[in-house]
Every structure is written in C-alpha cells, then in structure tokens.
XYZ file of C-alpha atoms in Angstrom:
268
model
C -109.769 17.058 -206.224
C -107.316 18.862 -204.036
C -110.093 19.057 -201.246
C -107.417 21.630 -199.564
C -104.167 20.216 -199.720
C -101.048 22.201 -200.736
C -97.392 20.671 -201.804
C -94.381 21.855 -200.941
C -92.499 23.380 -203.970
C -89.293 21.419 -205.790
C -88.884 17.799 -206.148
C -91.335 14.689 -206.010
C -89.777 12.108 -204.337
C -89.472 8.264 -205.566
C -90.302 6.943 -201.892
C -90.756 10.230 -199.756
C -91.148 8.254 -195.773
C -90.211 8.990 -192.205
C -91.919 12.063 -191.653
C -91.526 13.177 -188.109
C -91.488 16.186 -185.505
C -87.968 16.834 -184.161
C -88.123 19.519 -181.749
C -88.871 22.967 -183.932
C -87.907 20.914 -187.323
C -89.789 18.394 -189.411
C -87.543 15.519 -191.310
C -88.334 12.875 -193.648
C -86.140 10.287 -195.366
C -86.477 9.198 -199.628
C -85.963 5.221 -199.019
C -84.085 4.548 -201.822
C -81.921 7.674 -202.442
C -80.499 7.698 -199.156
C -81.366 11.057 -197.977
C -82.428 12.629 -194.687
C -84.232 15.978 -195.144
C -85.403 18.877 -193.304
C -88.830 20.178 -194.251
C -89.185 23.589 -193.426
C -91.970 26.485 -193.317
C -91.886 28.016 -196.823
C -89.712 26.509 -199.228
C -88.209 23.326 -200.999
C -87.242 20.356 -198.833
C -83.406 20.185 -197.665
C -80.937 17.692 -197.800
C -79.272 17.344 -194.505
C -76.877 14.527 -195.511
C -77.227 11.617 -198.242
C -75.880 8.022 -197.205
C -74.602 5.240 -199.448
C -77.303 2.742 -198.645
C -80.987 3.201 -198.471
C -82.082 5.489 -195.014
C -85.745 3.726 -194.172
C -86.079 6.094 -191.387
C -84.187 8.258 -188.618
C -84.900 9.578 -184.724
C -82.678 12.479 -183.075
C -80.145 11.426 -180.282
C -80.243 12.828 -177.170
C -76.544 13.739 -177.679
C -77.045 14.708 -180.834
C -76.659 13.295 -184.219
C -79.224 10.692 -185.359
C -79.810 6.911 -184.842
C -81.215 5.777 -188.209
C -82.605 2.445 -189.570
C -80.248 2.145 -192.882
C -79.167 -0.678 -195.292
C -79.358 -3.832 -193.796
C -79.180 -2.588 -189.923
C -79.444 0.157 -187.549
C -76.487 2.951 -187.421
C -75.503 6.197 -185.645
C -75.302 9.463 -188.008
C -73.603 12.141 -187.444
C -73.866 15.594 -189.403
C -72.243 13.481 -192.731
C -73.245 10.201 -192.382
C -72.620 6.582 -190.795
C -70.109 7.071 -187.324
C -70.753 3.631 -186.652
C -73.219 -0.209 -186.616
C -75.021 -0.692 -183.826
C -75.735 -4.296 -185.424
C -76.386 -5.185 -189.174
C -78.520 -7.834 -188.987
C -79.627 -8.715 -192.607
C -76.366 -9.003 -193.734
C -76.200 -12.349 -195.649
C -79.834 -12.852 -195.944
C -81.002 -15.322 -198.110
C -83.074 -12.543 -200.062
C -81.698 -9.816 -200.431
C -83.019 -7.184 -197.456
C -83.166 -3.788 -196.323
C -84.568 -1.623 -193.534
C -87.997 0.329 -193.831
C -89.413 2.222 -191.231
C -88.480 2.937 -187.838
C -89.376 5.080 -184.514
C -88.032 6.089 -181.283
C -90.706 4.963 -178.404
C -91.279 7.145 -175.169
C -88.274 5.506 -173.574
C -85.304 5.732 -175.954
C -86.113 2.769 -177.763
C -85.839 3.061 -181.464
C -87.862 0.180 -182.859
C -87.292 -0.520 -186.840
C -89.003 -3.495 -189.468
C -87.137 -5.055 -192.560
C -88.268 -5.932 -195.511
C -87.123 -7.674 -198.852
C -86.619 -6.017 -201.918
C -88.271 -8.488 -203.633
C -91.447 -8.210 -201.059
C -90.744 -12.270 -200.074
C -93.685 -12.966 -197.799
C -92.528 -13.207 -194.283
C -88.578 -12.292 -194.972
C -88.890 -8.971 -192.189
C -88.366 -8.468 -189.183
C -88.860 -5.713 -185.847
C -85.456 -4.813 -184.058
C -85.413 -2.645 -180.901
C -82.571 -0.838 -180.152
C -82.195 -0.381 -176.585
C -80.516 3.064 -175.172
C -77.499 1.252 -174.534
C -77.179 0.063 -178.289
C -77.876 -3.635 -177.865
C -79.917 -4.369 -180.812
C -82.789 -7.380 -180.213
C -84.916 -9.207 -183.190
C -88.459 -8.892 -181.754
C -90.585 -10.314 -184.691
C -90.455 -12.558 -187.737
C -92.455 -13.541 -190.224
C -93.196 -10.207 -191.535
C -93.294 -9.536 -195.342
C -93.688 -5.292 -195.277
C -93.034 -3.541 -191.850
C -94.572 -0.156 -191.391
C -94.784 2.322 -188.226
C -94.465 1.172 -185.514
C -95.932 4.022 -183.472
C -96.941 4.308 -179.792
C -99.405 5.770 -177.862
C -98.236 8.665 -175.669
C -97.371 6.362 -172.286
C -95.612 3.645 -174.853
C -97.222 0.949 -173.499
C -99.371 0.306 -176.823
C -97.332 -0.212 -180.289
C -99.104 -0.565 -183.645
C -97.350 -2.331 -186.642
C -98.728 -2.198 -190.249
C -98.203 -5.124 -192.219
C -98.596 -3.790 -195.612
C -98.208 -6.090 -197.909
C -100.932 -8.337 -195.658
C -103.071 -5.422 -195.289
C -103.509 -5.561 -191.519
C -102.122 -3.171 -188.268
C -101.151 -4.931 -185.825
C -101.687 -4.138 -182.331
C -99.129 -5.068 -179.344
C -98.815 -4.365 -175.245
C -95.613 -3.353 -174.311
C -94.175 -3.585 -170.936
C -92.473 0.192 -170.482
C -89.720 -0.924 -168.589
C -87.940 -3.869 -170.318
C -89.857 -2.947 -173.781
C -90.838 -6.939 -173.942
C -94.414 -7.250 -176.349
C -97.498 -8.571 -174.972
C -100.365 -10.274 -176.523
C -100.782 -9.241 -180.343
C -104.285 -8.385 -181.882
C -105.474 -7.257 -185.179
C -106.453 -3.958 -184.754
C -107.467 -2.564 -187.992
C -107.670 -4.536 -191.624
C -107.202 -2.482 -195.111
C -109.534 -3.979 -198.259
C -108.564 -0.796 -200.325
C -104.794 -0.157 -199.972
C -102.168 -1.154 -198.032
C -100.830 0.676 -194.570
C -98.064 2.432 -194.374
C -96.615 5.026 -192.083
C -99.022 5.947 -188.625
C -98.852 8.206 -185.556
C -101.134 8.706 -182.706
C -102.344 11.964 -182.434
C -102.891 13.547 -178.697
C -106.086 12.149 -178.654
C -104.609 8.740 -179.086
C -106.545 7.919 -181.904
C -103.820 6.304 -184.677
C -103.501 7.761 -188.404
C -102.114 5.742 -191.145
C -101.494 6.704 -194.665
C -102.904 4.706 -196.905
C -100.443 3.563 -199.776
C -102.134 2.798 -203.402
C -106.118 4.265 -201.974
C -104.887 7.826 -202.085
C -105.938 8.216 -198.108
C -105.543 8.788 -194.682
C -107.543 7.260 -191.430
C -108.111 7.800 -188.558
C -108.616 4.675 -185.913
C -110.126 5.242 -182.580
C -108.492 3.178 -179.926
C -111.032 0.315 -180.151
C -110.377 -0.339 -183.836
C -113.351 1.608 -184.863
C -112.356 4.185 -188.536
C -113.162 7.747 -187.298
C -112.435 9.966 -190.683
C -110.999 8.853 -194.244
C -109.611 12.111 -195.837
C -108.781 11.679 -199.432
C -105.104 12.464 -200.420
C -103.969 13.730 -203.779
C -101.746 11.417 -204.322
C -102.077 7.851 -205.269
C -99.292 6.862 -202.568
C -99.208 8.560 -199.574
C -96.745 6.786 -197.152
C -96.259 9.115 -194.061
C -98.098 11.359 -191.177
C -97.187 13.716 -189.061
C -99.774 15.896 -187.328
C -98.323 19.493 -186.744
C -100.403 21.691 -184.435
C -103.399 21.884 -186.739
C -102.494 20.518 -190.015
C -101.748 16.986 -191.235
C -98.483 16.770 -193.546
C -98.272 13.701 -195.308
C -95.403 12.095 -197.507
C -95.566 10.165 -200.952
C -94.318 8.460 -203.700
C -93.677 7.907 -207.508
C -91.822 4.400 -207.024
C -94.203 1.746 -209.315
C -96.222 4.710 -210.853
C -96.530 4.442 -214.342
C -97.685 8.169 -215.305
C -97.132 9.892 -212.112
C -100.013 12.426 -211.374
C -98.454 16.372 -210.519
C -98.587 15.727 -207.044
C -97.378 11.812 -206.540
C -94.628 12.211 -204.674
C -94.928 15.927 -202.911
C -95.037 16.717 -199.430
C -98.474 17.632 -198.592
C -100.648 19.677 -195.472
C -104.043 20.177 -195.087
C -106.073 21.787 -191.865
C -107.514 19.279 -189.681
C-alpha cells in the first residue's frame, strides 16, 4: 500500500542518500555512482556533477561550491568535481573503506562516518571538518555510520549505527565542537537506521533501511509515529514545509519492487 506516497518520475537509484534542503533546492547523492543531484518540483532528478569515487554525502559552502564526504576522505567540489583534499584519511586501510554519510552542523562543521565495504564490524569512523579545513577523527569503533544530525542549537548530535541497530546520542560543546557523554537513544529490532533529521519540533526522524519505515523519536527516546514507506529501503529524510521526501535503494534487492529506489513525498 502506497498509503499516499508519490515518486518522482525517471530512474531508481542503487543507493539514493544525502537528501537535504539547500536554500530553495533539494540534493541527494547515489553512494556508489558518484553523483550529486538536484531534486526539483516536477520532474526527473538532475545530475549536477558525477565524481570518480563514491560521493556518501555533500553540504553547500558558504563561498560556494560544495564540501562533500567522498572516497576515502572529505573534499571541496566545485561545479565539476574534486578542487582539492581536505584530508583522506582511509587511505591505506587495512579493509578496504569509504565514506557514507555526512552533515554540516549549525556552526560550519561538516561532520562525516566511514564505513567498510565489506561492513567489518568496528572499521568506521566520525571526522569533523572544522571551518578552517582541519579535519579531526572523533570516533572509532564504528561498523555503519549514519546521520549525524543536530538539533537546531547543535549542541545535541545523533549517530545511527546501522549495522548495530542503535542511534546514538552525544552533547556537543558549540564552540570547540568536542562530544560529551554518549547515550543510547533509540534501538531498532526491525531494520537498521539510516539517514535522520530533526524536524522544528526537535523530535528526530530516521529512515528505516530493510522495515520499509520512517520514525519519529521525541527527544526523550520515546517513538512518536512509524509511517510505512513503499519501499523496502528507505535511507534518507528531509522534511520540506509539509511533506516528508524520503530516499531509497535497490543495492542487495533481489526483485526490486516498482518503487525501491524512487524518491518519495508524502503530507505530514
């Protein structure tokens, strides 16, 4: 059942992620393709620029041009790809890595996980990216990164673990972006988390990869609303005025359904 979703028209992306608001435009990355795309209105999704390695996720610049978690490390884009490494820091990795998700806190901070191809428990890591480009390791021991995403004064960061089924939940001091204490916010059964937001009301939405869902967490933890997705693997959120958009994926699907791997909105 559709319960009142509608897809964008064209393709169905492998590993459709990223989704985000950026100023009048919404963008999403496919992992694996390498592609940044613009989302518009009424029609098919656009490719803005394809890279060589696989684009987990990307935030504007206030300069312009994009800062982008790609490969094995974070990079600046311009309008056709890589200017230049801030740092690649899964170069040489024992297992062979790349970067997943990523976001730009309230403060310039663009905050990014890693993950190995092979899903090696533990391999992945969080790097910040500070304004001035010095990239920092922040976490290890991670096996499948996802968000983060911050509340609205960025002093509260959530972090799916996927793989492990859990969202992590982390103070954060706003002006040196050092993490606090860490507690388990929210555990998965059915599912995995993948991609979140926090909505104006601060309450955090994650798509749930494998369940066909999304939640909705209120700040203490507490599930608020499941809304059923048609598609098996949603991985991405975005709440636009008064719709939810949500991206998803075909990657691992043996038969994919007509709408694994659309773009999707729905009213609140």
């Amino acid at each position: 059942m559709n319960e009142n979703w509608t897809a964008w028209p064209g393709e169905r992306f492998a590993l459709g992620e990223g989704l985000r608001r950026t100023g009048d435009r919404l963008i999403m990355v496919d992992i694996l393709t390498g592609r940044l795309l613009v989302v518009p209105e009424d029609g098919e999704p656009r490719v803005l620029l394809t890279l060589a390695e696989p684009l987990g996720a990307v935030a504007p610049r206030p300069g312009g041009g994009w800062i982008a978690a790609a490969g094995t490390g974070i990079a600046i884009l311009g309008d056709t790809g890589i200017e230049h490494w801030l740092a690649r820091p899964e170069d040489g990795a024992a297992t062979p890595m790349r970067m997943n998700d990523g976001v730009t806190d309230p403060y310039g901070r663009f905050w990014a996980g890693s993950m190995a191809y092979n899903n090696a428990p533990g391999a992945g890591s969080l790097y910040r990216a500070d304004p001035d480009g010095t990239v920092t390791r922040v976490l290890g021991e991670l096996t499948v990164p996802n968000g983060p995403a911050f509340d609205a004064d960025g002093t509260t960061m959530y972090l799916a673990d996927s793989a492990r089924g859990v969202i992590h939940r982390f103070a954060v001091d706003p002006a040196s972006g050092q993490l606090g204490g860490q507690t388990d916010f929210a555990v998965v059964e059915e599912g995995s988390p993948d991609g979140m937001t926090v909505d104006a009301e601060g309450f955090l939405w994650s798509a749930i990869w494998g369940a066909g869902q999304v939640r909705r967490y209120a700040p203490t933890g507490e599930l608020d609303r499941v809304v059923n997705v048609p598609a098996v693997q949603p991985t991405s959120i975005c709440v636009v005025g008064d719709r939810l958009v949500v991206t998803s994926a075909t990657v691992g699907l043996a038969a994919p359904g007509a709408l694994d791997g659309a773009v999707l909105s729905r009213a609140l």
